[in-house]
CSV table of C-alpha atoms in Angstrom, one decimal:
chain,number,residue,atom,x,y,z
A,588,MET,CA,21.0,12.4,16.9
A,589,ASP,CA,17.4,13.3,17.6
A,590,ILE,CA,15.3,10.1,17.4
A,591,THR,CA,12.1,12.1,17.6
A,592,SER,CA,12.8,14.1,14.5
A,593,LEU,CA,14.2,11.0,12.8
A,594,PHE,CA,10.8,9.4,12.7
A,595,SER,CA,8.7,12.6,12.6
A,596,LEU,CA,6.3,13.5,9.8
A,597,GLU,CA,5.4,16.8,11.3
A,598,GLY,CA,3.5,19.1,8.9
A,599,ARG,CA,3.5,16.7,5.9
A,600,VAL,CA,0.6,16.1,3.5
A,601,ALA,CA,-0.3,12.5,2.6
A,602,LEU,CA,-2.7,10.6,0.3
A,603,VAL,CA,-3.6,7.0,1.1
A,604,THR,CA,-5.7,5.2,-1.5
A,605,GLY,CA,-8.1,2.7,-0.1
A,606,GLY,CA,-7.6,4.4,3.2
A,607,SER,CA,-11.0,3.9,4.8
A,608,ARG,CA,-10.5,0.3,6.0
A,609,GLY,CA,-8.0,-2.5,6.6
A,610,ILE,CA,-4.3,-1.9,6.0
A,611,GLY,CA,-5.1,1.5,4.4
A,612,LYS,CA,-6.7,2.7,7.7
A,613,MET,CA,-3.7,1.4,9.6
A,614,PHE,CA,-1.5,3.6,7.4
A,615,VAL,CA,-3.7,6.6,8.1
A,616,GLU,CA,-3.5,6.1,11.9
A,617,GLY,CA,0.3,5.8,11.8
A,618,LEU,CA,0.8,8.9,9.6
A,619,LEU,CA,-1.4,11.0,11.9
A,620,ALA,CA,0.4,9.7,15.0
A,621,ALA,CA,3.8,10.7,13.4
A,622,GLY,CA,2.6,14.3,12.9
A,623,CYS,CA,1.1,14.5,9.4
A,624,ALA,CA,-0.8,17.8,9.1
A,625,ARG,CA,-3.4,16.4,6.6
A,626,VAL,CA,-4.1,12.9,5.3
A,627,TYR,CA,-6.3,12.5,2.3
A,628,ILE,CA,-8.0,9.2,1.7
A,629,SER,CA,-9.8,7.9,-1.4
A,630,ALA,CA,-12.3,5.1,-1.6
A,631,ARG,CA,-15.3,4.0,-3.6
A,632,LYS,CA,-17.6,3.6,-0.6
A,633,VAL,CA,-18.4,7.1,0.6
A,634,GLU,CA,-20.2,6.0,3.8
A,635,GLN,CA,-17.3,3.9,4.9
A,636,MET,CA,-14.9,6.8,4.1
A,637,GLN,CA,-17.0,9.2,6.2
A,638,GLU,CA,-16.9,6.8,9.2
A,639,THR,CA,-13.1,6.8,9.0
A,640,ILE,CA,-13.0,10.6,8.8
A,641,ALA,CA,-15.2,10.9,11.8
A,642,GLU,CA,-13.1,8.5,13.7
A,643,PHE,CA,-9.8,10.4,13.2
A,644,GLY,CA,-11.1,13.9,12.9
A,645,GLU,CA,-12.5,16.1,10.1
A,646,ASP,CA,-9.7,18.6,10.7
A,647,LYS,CA,-7.0,16.1,9.8
A,648,VAL,CA,-8.5,13.5,7.5
A,649,PHE,CA,-10.2,14.4,4.2
A,650,GLY,CA,-12.0,12.1,1.8
A,651,ILE,CA,-12.1,12.2,-1.9
A,652,PRO,CA,-14.4,9.5,-3.5
A,653,ALA,CA,-12.7,7.8,-6.4
A,654,ASP,CA,-12.9,4.7,-8.6
A,655,LEU,CA,-9.3,4.1,-9.2
A,656,SER,CA,-9.9,1.1,-11.4
A,657,GLN,CA,-10.6,3.6,-14.2
A,658,MET,CA,-8.2,6.2,-15.7
A,659,ASP,CA,-10.9,8.8,-15.4
A,660,GLY,CA,-11.0,8.2,-11.6
A,661,MET,CA,-7.3,8.6,-11.3
A,662,ILE,CA,-7.3,11.8,-13.3
A,663,ALA,CA,-10.2,13.2,-11.2
A,664,LEU,CA,-8.4,12.3,-7.9
A,665,ALA,CA,-5.2,14.0,-9.1
A,666,GLU,CA,-7.1,17.1,-10.2
A,667,GLU,CA,-8.9,17.3,-6.9
A,668,MET,CA,-5.7,17.0,-5.0
A,669,ALA,CA,-4.2,19.8,-7.1
A,670,LYS,CA,-7.2,22.0,-6.2
A,671,ARG,CA,-6.7,21.5,-2.5
A,672,GLU,CA,-2.9,21.3,-2.1
A,673,GLU,CA,0.2,22.9,-3.5
A,674,LYS,CA,2.4,19.8,-2.8
A,675,LEU,CA,2.1,16.2,-1.8
A,676,ASP,CA,4.8,14.8,0.5
A,677,ILE,CA,3.5,11.2,0.8
A,678,LEU,CA,1.6,8.9,-1.6
A,679,ILE,CA,0.6,5.4,-0.4
A,680,ASN,CA,-0.8,3.3,-3.3
A,681,ASN,CA,-2.8,0.9,-1.2
A,682,ALA,CA,-6.0,0.3,-3.1
A,683,GLY,CA,-6.1,-3.2,-4.6
A,684,ALA,CA,-8.2,-6.2,-5.6
A,685,ALA,CA,-8.0,-9.9,-5.4
A,686,TRP,CA,-9.7,-12.6,-7.5
A,687,GLY,CA,-9.8,-16.3,-6.9
A,688,GLN,CA,-11.0,-19.0,-9.4
A,689,PRO,CA,-9.9,-22.5,-10.4
A,690,TYR,CA,-7.4,-22.4,-13.2
A,691,LEU,CA,-9.7,-23.8,-15.9
A,692,GLU,CA,-12.4,-21.4,-15.0
A,693,PHE,CA,-10.4,-18.2,-14.3
A,694,SER,CA,-12.0,-15.3,-16.1
A,695,GLU,CA,-10.6,-12.5,-18.2
A,696,ALA,CA,-12.7,-10.1,-16.2
A,697,GLY,CA,-11.1,-11.2,-12.9
A,698,TRP,CA,-7.7,-11.0,-14.5
A,699,HIS,CA,-8.2,-7.5,-15.9
A,700,ARG,CA,-9.7,-6.1,-12.7
A,701,THR,CA,-6.9,-7.4,-10.5
A,702,MET,CA,-4.0,-6.5,-12.8
A,703,ASP,CA,-5.4,-3.0,-13.5
A,704,LEU,CA,-6.1,-2.0,-10.0
A,705,ASN,CA,-2.9,-3.6,-8.5
A,706,VAL,CA,-0.4,-2.7,-11.2
A,707,LYS,CA,-1.7,-0.1,-13.6
A,708,THR,CA,-3.3,2.2,-11.0
A,709,PRO,CA,-0.1,2.7,-8.8
A,710,PHE,CA,1.8,3.6,-11.9
A,711,PHE,CA,-0.6,6.0,-13.5
A,712,LEU,CA,-1.9,7.6,-10.3
A,713,THR,CA,1.7,8.4,-9.3
A,714,GLN,CA,2.3,9.8,-12.8
A,715,LYS,CA,-0.8,12.0,-12.6
A,716,LEU,CA,0.3,13.3,-9.2
A,717,HIS,CA,3.9,13.9,-10.4
A,718,ASP,CA,3.9,17.7,-10.2
A,719,LEU,CA,2.5,17.7,-6.6
A,720,LEU,CA,5.1,15.1,-5.6
A,721,VAL,CA,7.9,17.1,-7.2
A,722,ALA,CA,6.8,20.1,-5.2
A,723,GLY,CA,6.8,17.9,-2.1
A,724,GLY,CA,10.4,16.9,-2.7
A,725,ALA,CA,11.5,20.5,-3.4
A,726,GLY,CA,11.7,21.3,0.3
A,727,ASP,CA,13.9,20.0,3.0
A,728,HIS,CA,13.0,16.3,2.5
A,729,PRO,CA,12.2,14.0,-0.4
A,730,ALA,CA,8.7,13.1,-1.3
A,731,LYS,CA,7.8,9.5,-0.7
A,732,VAL,CA,5.8,7.0,-2.7
A,733,ILE,CA,4.9,3.6,-1.2
A,734,HIS,CA,3.4,0.8,-3.3
A,735,VAL,CA,1.6,-1.9,-1.3
A,736,SER,CA,2.7,-5.2,-2.6
A,737,SER,CA,2.3,-8.5,-0.8
A,738,ILE,CA,4.2,-11.6,0.4
A,739,ASP,CA,2.1,-13.3,-2.3
A,740,GLY,CA,4.4,-11.6,-4.8
A,741,GLN,CA,7.4,-13.2,-3.1
A,742,ARG,CA,6.3,-16.8,-2.6
A,743,ILE,CA,3.5,-19.1,-3.7
A,744,ASN,CA,0.3,-19.3,-1.7
A,745,PRO,CA,-2.0,-22.3,-1.7
A,746,TRP,CA,-5.0,-20.4,-3.3
A,747,GLU,CA,-5.7,-20.1,-7.0
A,748,THR,CA,-5.3,-16.3,-7.1
A,749,TYR,CA,-3.3,-16.2,-10.3
A,750,ALA,CA,-3.7,-12.6,-11.2
A,751,TYR,CA,-3.2,-11.4,-7.6
A,752,GLN,CA,0.1,-13.2,-7.2
A,753,ALA,CA,1.3,-12.1,-10.6
A,754,SER,CA,0.3,-8.5,-10.0
A,755,LYS,CA,2.0,-8.3,-6.6
A,756,ALA,CA,5.2,-9.7,-8.0
A,757,GLY,CA,4.9,-7.1,-10.7
A,758,VAL,CA,4.4,-4.3,-8.2
A,759,ILE,CA,7.7,-5.2,-6.6
A,760,GLN,CA,9.6,-4.9,-9.9
A,761,LEU,CA,7.6,-1.8,-10.8
A,762,THR,CA,8.8,-0.3,-7.5
A,763,ARG,CA,12.4,-0.7,-8.5
A,764,ARG,CA,12.0,0.7,-12.0
A,765,MET,CA,10.0,3.7,-10.8
A,766,ALA,CA,12.5,4.3,-8.1
A,767,ALA,CA,15.3,4.6,-10.6
A,768,ARG,CA,13.4,7.3,-12.5
A,769,LEU,CA,11.8,9.3,-9.7
A,770,ILE,CA,14.9,9.6,-7.5
A,771,GLN,CA,15.9,12.1,-10.2
A,772,ASP,CA,13.1,14.4,-8.9
A,773,ASN,CA,13.8,13.7,-5.2
A,774,ILE,CA,10.9,11.3,-5.0
A,775,ILE,CA,11.8,8.0,-3.2
A,776,VAL,CA,9.7,5.0,-4.3
A,777,SER,CA,9.6,1.9,-2.1
A,778,SER,CA,7.2,-0.9,-1.3
A,779,ILE,CA,5.6,-2.7,1.7
A,780,ALA,CA,4.8,-6.4,1.4
A,781,PRO,CA,2.3,-7.2,4.2
A,782,GLY,CA,1.7,-10.7,5.4
A,783,ALA,CA,-1.4,-11.7,7.4
A,784,PHE,CA,-3.1,-8.6,8.6
A,785,PRO,CA,-6.9,-8.7,9.5
A,786,SER,CA,-8.7,-7.0,6.6
A,787,GLU,CA,-11.3,-7.7,3.9
A,788,MET,CA,-8.4,-8.7,1.6
A,789,ASN,CA,-7.3,-11.3,4.2
A,790,LYS,CA,-10.5,-12.7,5.7
A,791,ALA,CA,-8.7,-15.7,7.2
A,792,ALA,CA,-6.5,-13.4,9.4
A,793,LYS,CA,-9.6,-11.4,10.3
A,794,SER,CA,-12.0,-14.2,11.1
A,795,ALA,CA,-9.6,-16.9,12.3
A,796,PRO,CA,-6.5,-15.1,13.6
A,797,ASP,CA,-5.4,-18.0,15.8
A,798,ALA,CA,-5.4,-20.5,12.9
A,799,SER,CA,-3.5,-18.0,10.8
A,800,ALA,CA,-1.0,-17.3,13.6
A,801,ALA,CA,-0.2,-21.1,13.8
A,802,MET,CA,1.4,-20.8,10.3
A,803,ILE,CA,3.5,-17.8,11.1
A,804,PRO,CA,6.9,-18.0,12.7
A,805,SER,CA,6.1,-15.1,15.0
A,806,LYS,CA,2.9,-16.9,16.1
A,807,ARG,CA,0.6,-13.9,15.6
A,808,VAL,CA,-1.1,-12.0,12.9
A,809,GLY,CA,0.0,-8.4,12.2
A,810,THR,CA,-1.4,-5.4,14.1
A,811,ALA,CA,-2.1,-1.8,13.2
A,812,GLU,CA,1.1,-0.9,15.1
A,813,ASP,CA,3.2,-3.2,12.8
A,814,MET,CA,1.9,-1.7,9.6
A,815,ALA,CA,2.0,1.9,10.9
A,816,ALA,CA,5.6,1.5,12.0
A,817,ALA,CA,6.7,0.3,8.6
A,818,ALA,CA,5.0,3.3,6.9
A,819,ILE,CA,6.5,5.8,9.4
A,820,TYR,CA,9.9,4.4,8.9
A,821,LEU,CA,9.8,4.6,5.1
A,822,CYS,CA,8.1,8.0,5.0
A,823,SER,CA,10.2,9.7,7.6
A,824,ARG,CA,13.9,10.9,7.6
A,825,ALA,CA,14.7,7.4,8.9
A,826,GLY,CA,13.9,5.9,5.4
A,827,ASP,CA,15.5,8.5,3.2
A,828,TYR,CA,18.3,6.2,2.1
A,829,VAL,CA,16.0,3.3,1.3
A,830,VAL,CA,15.3,3.4,-2.4
A,831,GLY,CA,13.4,0.9,-4.5
A,832,GLU,CA,13.3,-1.6,-1.6
A,833,THR,CA,10.4,-3.8,-0.6
A,834,LEU,CA,10.0,-4.0,3.2
A,835,THR,CA,8.4,-7.4,4.1
A,836,VAL,CA,6.2,-7.1,7.2
A,837,ASP,CA,4.9,-10.7,7.7
A,838,GLY,CA,6.2,-12.1,11.0
A,839,GLY,CA,8.7,-14.3,9.2
A,840,VAL,CA,6.5,-16.1,6.7
A,841,VAL,CA,8.7,-15.4,3.7
A,842,ASN,CA,12.2,-15.5,5.2
A,843,ALA,CA,11.9,-17.5,8.4
A,844,SER,CA,9.5,-20.4,7.6
A,845,LEU,CA,11.1,-23.8,7.8
A,846,PRO,CA,9.9,-26.6,5.6
A,847,ASN,CA,7.8,-29.4,7.3
A,848,ILE,CA,10.2,-32.3,6.8
A,849,PHE,CA,7.5,-34.7,8.0
A,850,ASN,CA,5.1,-33.8,5.2
A,851,ASP,CA,7.6,-32.8,2.6
A,852,PRO,CA,8.6,-35.8,0.4
A,853,ALA,CA,11.9,-34.0,-0.5
A,854,GLY,CA,12.7,-33.5,3.2
């Protein structure tokens, strides 16, 4: 068994939405380290996207500005990818949004923005890229689609982010249903559920990592290596038999947190 080839992404073409910062940028770094020939990133903020491209190299990372909260943006991104590539081996649906408001004040606008970008966009963008993904899976390996969910779709958090938590739970079930259909085309769909990783989506882990770490069984927040390793595993030959699964990468928050019996009246 050749361990190097087992985790290699040599020569593959990938697209990471929201790939200019945070967890998306961690995915980009991992894909490049594993051998991807070209990684495309999409983002709304062009300047930030250009900074990421300059950091990793203009010969390997390519940016396509896109507002993926709108169907027109998804179609435009898919069309631009088709102009540039004959196939797509890896799609990571990472772009997302969060919205927090008290229950009695929670707005319809916040609900729509969160649910649309977190649930509708992964489905329809994958649909619009279907032909490229089919071409990616027509070679000697399956194409891979990874939806980025969250541990907030697996357990309740203390914040009033109703649409976010509902959307991430929906992504986990959507992953299973899409996996059942797309495996017919040699496209494997899976999901990654991150815990506390420093990003704009998790400002607590970014600005106060020690406080966040105190609540995590592993006693630290996630690193770029943790997230990159999860993506490399699922995208490479190592993950070819993992279909419809959600890989939880959270230091044990969901599955290894013990209740505080001193503060729990049921304890």
